[in-house]
Tab-separated table of N, CA and C in Angstrom:
chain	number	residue	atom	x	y	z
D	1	UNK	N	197.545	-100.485	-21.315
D	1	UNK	CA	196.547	-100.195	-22.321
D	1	UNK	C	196.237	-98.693	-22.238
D	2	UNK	N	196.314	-98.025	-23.336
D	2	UNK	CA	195.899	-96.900	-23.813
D	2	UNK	C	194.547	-96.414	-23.393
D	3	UNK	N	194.222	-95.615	-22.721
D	3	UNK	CA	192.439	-94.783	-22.913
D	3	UNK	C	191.682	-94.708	-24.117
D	4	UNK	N	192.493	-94.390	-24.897
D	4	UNK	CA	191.823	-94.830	-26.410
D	4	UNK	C	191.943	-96.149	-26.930
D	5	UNK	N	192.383	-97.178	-26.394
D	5	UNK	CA	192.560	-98.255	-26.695
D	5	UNK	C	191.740	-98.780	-25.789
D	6	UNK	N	191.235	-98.364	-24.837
D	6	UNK	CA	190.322	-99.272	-23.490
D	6	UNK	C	188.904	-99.020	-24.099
D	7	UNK	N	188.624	-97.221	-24.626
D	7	UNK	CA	188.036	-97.116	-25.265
D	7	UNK	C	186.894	-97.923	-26.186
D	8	UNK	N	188.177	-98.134	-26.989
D	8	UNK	CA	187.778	-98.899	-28.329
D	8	UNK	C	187.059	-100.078	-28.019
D	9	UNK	N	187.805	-100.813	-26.955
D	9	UNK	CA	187.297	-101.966	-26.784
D	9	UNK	C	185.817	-102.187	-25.788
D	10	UNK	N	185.360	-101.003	-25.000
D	10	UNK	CA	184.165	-101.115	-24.191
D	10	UNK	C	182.670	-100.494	-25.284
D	11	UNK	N	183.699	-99.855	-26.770
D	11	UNK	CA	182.810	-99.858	-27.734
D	11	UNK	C	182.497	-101.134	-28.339
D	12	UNK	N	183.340	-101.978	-28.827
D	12	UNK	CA	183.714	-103.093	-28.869
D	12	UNK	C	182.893	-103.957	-28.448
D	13	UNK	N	183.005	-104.411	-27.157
D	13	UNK	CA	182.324	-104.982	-25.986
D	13	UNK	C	181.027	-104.244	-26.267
D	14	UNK	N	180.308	-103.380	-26.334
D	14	UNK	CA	179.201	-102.992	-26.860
D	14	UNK	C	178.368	-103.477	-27.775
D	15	UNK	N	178.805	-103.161	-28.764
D	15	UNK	CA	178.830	-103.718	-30.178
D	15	UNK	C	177.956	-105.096	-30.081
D	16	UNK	N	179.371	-106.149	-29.314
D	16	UNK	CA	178.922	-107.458	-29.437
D	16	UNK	C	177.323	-107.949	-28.490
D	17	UNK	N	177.977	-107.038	-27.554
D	17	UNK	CA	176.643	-107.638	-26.807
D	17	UNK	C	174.886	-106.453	-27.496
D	18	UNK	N	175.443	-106.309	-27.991
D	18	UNK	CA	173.735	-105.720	-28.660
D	18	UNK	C	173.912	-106.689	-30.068
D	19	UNK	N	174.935	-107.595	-30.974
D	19	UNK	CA	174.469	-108.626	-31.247
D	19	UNK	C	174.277	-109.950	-30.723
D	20	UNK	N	174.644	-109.680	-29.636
D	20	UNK	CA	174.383	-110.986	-28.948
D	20	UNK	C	172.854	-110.609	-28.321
D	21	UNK	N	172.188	-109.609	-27.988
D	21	UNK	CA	170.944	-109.614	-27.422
D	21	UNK	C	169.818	-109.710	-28.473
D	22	UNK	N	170.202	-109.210	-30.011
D	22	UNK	CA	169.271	-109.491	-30.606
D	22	UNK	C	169.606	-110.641	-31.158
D	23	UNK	N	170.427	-111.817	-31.287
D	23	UNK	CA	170.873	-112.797	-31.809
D	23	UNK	C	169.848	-113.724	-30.802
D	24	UNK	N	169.614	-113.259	-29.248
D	24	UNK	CA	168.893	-114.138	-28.080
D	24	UNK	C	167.463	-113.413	-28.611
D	25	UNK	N	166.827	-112.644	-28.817
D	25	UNK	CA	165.688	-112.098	-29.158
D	25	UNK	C	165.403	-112.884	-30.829
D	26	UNK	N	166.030	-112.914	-31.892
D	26	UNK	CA	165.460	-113.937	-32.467
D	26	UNK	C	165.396	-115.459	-32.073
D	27	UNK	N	166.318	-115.724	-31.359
D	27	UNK	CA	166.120	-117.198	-30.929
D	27	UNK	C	164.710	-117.455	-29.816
D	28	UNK	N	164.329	-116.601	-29.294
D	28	UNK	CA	163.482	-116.601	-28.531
D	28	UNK	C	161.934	-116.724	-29.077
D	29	UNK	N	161.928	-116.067	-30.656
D	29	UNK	CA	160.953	-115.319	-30.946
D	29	UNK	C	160.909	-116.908	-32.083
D	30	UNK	N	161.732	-118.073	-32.603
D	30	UNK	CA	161.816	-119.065	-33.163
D	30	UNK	C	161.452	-120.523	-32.267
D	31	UNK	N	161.807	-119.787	-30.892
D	31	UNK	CA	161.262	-120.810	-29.562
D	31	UNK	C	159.645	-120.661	-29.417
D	32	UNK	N	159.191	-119.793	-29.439
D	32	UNK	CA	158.633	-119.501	-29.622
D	32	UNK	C	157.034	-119.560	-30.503
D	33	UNK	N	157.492	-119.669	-31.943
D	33	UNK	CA	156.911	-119.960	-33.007
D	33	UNK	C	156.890	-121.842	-32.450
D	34	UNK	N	157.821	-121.934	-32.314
D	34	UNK	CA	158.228	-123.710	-32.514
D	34	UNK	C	156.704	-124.517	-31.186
D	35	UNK	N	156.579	-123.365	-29.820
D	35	UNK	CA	156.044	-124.027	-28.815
D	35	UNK	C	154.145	-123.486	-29.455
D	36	UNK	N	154.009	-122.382	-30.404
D	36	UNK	CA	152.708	-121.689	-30.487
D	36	UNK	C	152.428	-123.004	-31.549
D	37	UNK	N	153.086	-123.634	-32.099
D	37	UNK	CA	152.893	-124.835	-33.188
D	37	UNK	C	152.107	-126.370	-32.871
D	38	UNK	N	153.320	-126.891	-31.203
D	38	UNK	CA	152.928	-127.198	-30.229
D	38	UNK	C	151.876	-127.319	-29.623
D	39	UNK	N	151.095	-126.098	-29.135
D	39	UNK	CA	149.945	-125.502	-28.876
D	39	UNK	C	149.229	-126.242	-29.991
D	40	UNK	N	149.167	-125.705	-31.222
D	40	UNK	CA	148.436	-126.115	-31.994
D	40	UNK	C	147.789	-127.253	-32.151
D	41	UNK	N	149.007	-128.225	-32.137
D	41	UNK	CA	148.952	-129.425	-31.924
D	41	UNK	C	148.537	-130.267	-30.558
D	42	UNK	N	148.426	-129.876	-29.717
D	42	UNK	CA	148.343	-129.951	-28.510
D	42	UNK	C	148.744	-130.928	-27.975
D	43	UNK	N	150.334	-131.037	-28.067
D	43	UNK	CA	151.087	-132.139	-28.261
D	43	UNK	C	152.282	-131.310	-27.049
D	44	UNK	N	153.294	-132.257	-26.031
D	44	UNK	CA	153.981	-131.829	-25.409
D	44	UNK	C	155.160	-132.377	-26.164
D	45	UNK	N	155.026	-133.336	-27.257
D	45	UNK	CA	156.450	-133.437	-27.879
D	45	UNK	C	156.048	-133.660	-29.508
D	46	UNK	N	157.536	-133.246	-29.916
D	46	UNK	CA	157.465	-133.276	-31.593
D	46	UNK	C	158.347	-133.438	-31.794
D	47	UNK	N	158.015	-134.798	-32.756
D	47	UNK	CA	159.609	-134.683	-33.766
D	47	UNK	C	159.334	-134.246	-35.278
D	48	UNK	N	160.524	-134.198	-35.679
D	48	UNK	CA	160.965	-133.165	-36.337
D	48	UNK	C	162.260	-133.729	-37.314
D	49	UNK	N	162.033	-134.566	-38.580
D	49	UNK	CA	163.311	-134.959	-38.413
D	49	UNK	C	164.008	-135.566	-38.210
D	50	UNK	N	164.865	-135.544	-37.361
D	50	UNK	CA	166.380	-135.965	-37.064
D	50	UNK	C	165.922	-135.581	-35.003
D	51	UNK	N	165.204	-134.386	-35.344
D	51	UNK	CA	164.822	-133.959	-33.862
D	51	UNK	C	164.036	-134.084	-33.141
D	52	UNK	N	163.589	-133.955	-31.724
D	52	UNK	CA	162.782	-134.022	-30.603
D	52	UNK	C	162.673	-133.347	-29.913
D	53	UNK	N	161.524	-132.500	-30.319
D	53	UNK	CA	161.255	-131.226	-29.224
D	53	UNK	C	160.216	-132.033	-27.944
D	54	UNK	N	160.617	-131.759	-26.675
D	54	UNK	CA	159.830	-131.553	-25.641
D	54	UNK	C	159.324	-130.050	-25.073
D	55	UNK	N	158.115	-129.902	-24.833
D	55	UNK	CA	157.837	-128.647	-24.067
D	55	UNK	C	156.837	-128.962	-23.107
D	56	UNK	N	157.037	-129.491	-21.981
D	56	UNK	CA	156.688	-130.097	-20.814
D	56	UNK	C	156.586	-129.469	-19.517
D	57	UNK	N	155.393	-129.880	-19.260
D	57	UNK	CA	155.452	-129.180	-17.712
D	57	UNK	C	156.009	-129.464	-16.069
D	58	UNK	N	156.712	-128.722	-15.517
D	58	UNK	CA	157.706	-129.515	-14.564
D	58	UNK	C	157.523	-128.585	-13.124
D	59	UNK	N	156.808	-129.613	-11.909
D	59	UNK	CA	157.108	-128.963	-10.794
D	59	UNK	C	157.824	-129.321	-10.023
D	60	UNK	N	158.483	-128.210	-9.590
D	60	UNK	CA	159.632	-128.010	-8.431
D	60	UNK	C	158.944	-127.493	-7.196
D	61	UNK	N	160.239	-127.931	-6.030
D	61	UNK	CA	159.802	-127.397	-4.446
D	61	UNK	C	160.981	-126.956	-4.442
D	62	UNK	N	160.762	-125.457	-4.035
D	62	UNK	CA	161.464	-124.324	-3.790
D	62	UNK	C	161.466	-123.462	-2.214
D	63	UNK	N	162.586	-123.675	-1.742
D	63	UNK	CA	162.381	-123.160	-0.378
D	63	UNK	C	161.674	-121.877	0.019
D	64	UNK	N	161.250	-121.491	0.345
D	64	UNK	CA	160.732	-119.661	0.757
D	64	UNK	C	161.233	-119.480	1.212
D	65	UNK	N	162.434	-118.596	1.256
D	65	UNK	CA	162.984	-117.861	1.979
D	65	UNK	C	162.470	-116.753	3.132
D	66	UNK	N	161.868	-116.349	2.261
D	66	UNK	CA	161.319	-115.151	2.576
D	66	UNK	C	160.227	-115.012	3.824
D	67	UNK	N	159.477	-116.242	3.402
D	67	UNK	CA	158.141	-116.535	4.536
D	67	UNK	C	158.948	-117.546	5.893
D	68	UNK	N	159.944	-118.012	5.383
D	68	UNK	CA	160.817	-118.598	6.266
D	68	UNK	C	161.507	-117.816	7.346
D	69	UNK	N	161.836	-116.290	6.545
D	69	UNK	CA	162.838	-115.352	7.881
D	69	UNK	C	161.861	-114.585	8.816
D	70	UNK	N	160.430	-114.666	7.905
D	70	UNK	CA	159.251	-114.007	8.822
D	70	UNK	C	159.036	-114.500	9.702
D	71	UNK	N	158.926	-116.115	9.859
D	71	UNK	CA	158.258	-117.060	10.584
D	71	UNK	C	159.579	-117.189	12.180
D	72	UNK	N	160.675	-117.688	11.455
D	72	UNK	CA	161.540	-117.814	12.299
D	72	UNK	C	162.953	-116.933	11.627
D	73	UNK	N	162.994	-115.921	12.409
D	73	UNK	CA	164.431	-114.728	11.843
D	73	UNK	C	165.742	-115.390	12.761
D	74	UNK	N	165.391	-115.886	13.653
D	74	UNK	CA	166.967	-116.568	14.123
D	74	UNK	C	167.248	-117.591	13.630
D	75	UNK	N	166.409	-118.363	13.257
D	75	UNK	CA	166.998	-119.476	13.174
D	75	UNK	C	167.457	-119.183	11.268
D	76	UNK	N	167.041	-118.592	10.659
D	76	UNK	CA	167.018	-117.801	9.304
D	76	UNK	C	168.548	-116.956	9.540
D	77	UNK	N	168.908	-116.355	10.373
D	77	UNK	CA	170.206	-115.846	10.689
D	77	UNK	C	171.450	-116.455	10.953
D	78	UNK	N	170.716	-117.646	11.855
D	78	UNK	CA	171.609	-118.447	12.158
D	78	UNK	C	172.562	-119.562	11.179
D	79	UNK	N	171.477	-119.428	9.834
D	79	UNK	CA	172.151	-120.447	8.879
D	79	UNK	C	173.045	-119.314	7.444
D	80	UNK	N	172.112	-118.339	7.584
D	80	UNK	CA	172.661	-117.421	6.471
D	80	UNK	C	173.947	-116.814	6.881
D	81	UNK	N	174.910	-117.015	5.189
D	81	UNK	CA	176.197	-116.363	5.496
D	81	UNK	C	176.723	-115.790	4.578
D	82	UNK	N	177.478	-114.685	4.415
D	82	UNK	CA	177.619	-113.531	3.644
D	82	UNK	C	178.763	-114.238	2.591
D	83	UNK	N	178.456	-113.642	1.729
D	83	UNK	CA	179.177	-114.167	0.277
D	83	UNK	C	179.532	-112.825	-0.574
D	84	UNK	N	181.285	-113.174	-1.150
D	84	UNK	CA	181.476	-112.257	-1.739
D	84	UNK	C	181.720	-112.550	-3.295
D	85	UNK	N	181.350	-111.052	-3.990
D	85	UNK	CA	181.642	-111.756	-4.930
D	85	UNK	C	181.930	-110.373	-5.727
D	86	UNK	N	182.510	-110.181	-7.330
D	86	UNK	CA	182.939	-108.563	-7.881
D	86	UNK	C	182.064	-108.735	-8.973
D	87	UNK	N	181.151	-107.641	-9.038
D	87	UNK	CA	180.228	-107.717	-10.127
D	87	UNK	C	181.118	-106.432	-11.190
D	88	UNK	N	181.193	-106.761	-12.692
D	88	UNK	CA	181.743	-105.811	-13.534
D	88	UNK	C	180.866	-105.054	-13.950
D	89	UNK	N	180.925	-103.638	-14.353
D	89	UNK	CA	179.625	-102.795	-15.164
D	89	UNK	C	180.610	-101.481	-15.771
D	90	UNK	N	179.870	-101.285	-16.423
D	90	UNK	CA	180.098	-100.056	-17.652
D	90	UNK	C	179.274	-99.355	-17.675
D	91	UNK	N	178.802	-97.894	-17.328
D	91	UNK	CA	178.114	-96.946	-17.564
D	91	UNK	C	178.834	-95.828	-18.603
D	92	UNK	N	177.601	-95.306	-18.860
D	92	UNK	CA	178.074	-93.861	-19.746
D	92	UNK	C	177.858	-92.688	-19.612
């Protein structure tokens, strides 16, 4: 592949992903409208239709890491293990 052809395409690749971020920024901003409606209603589900919105509240138990390596750092060492992985990026 050409420099002007690699070019083209990290313009390219550009391009798409600034319509793909505002394509996620209106969908967000329609999620949005749909849950402030919700609200209104003060309803955790709606149908709609053909459809069924839920917007529900959900708790999870999540390990702490963090207060975990404070408390005990060996035994926090002893289980943690290094992971590889290749992250891609484009600067200008």
């Amino acid at each position: 592949m050409s420099r002007n052809e690699l070019v083209a395409k990290i313009e390219a690749l550009n391009e798409w992903e600034a319509v793909i971020e505002e394509a996620k920024a209106e969908a967000e901003a329609i999620r949005d409208s749909i849950k402030a409606e919700m609200l209104e209603r003060e309803t955790e589900e709606l149908t709609a239709g053909q459809y069924i919105v839920r917007w529900t509240s959900v708790i999870s138990n999540r390990f702490d890491t963090t207060s975990f390596k404070k408390v005990m750092p060996d035994v926090y060492k002893a289980y943690t293990k290094a992971v590889s992985s290749r992250r891609f990026s484009i600067s200008a």
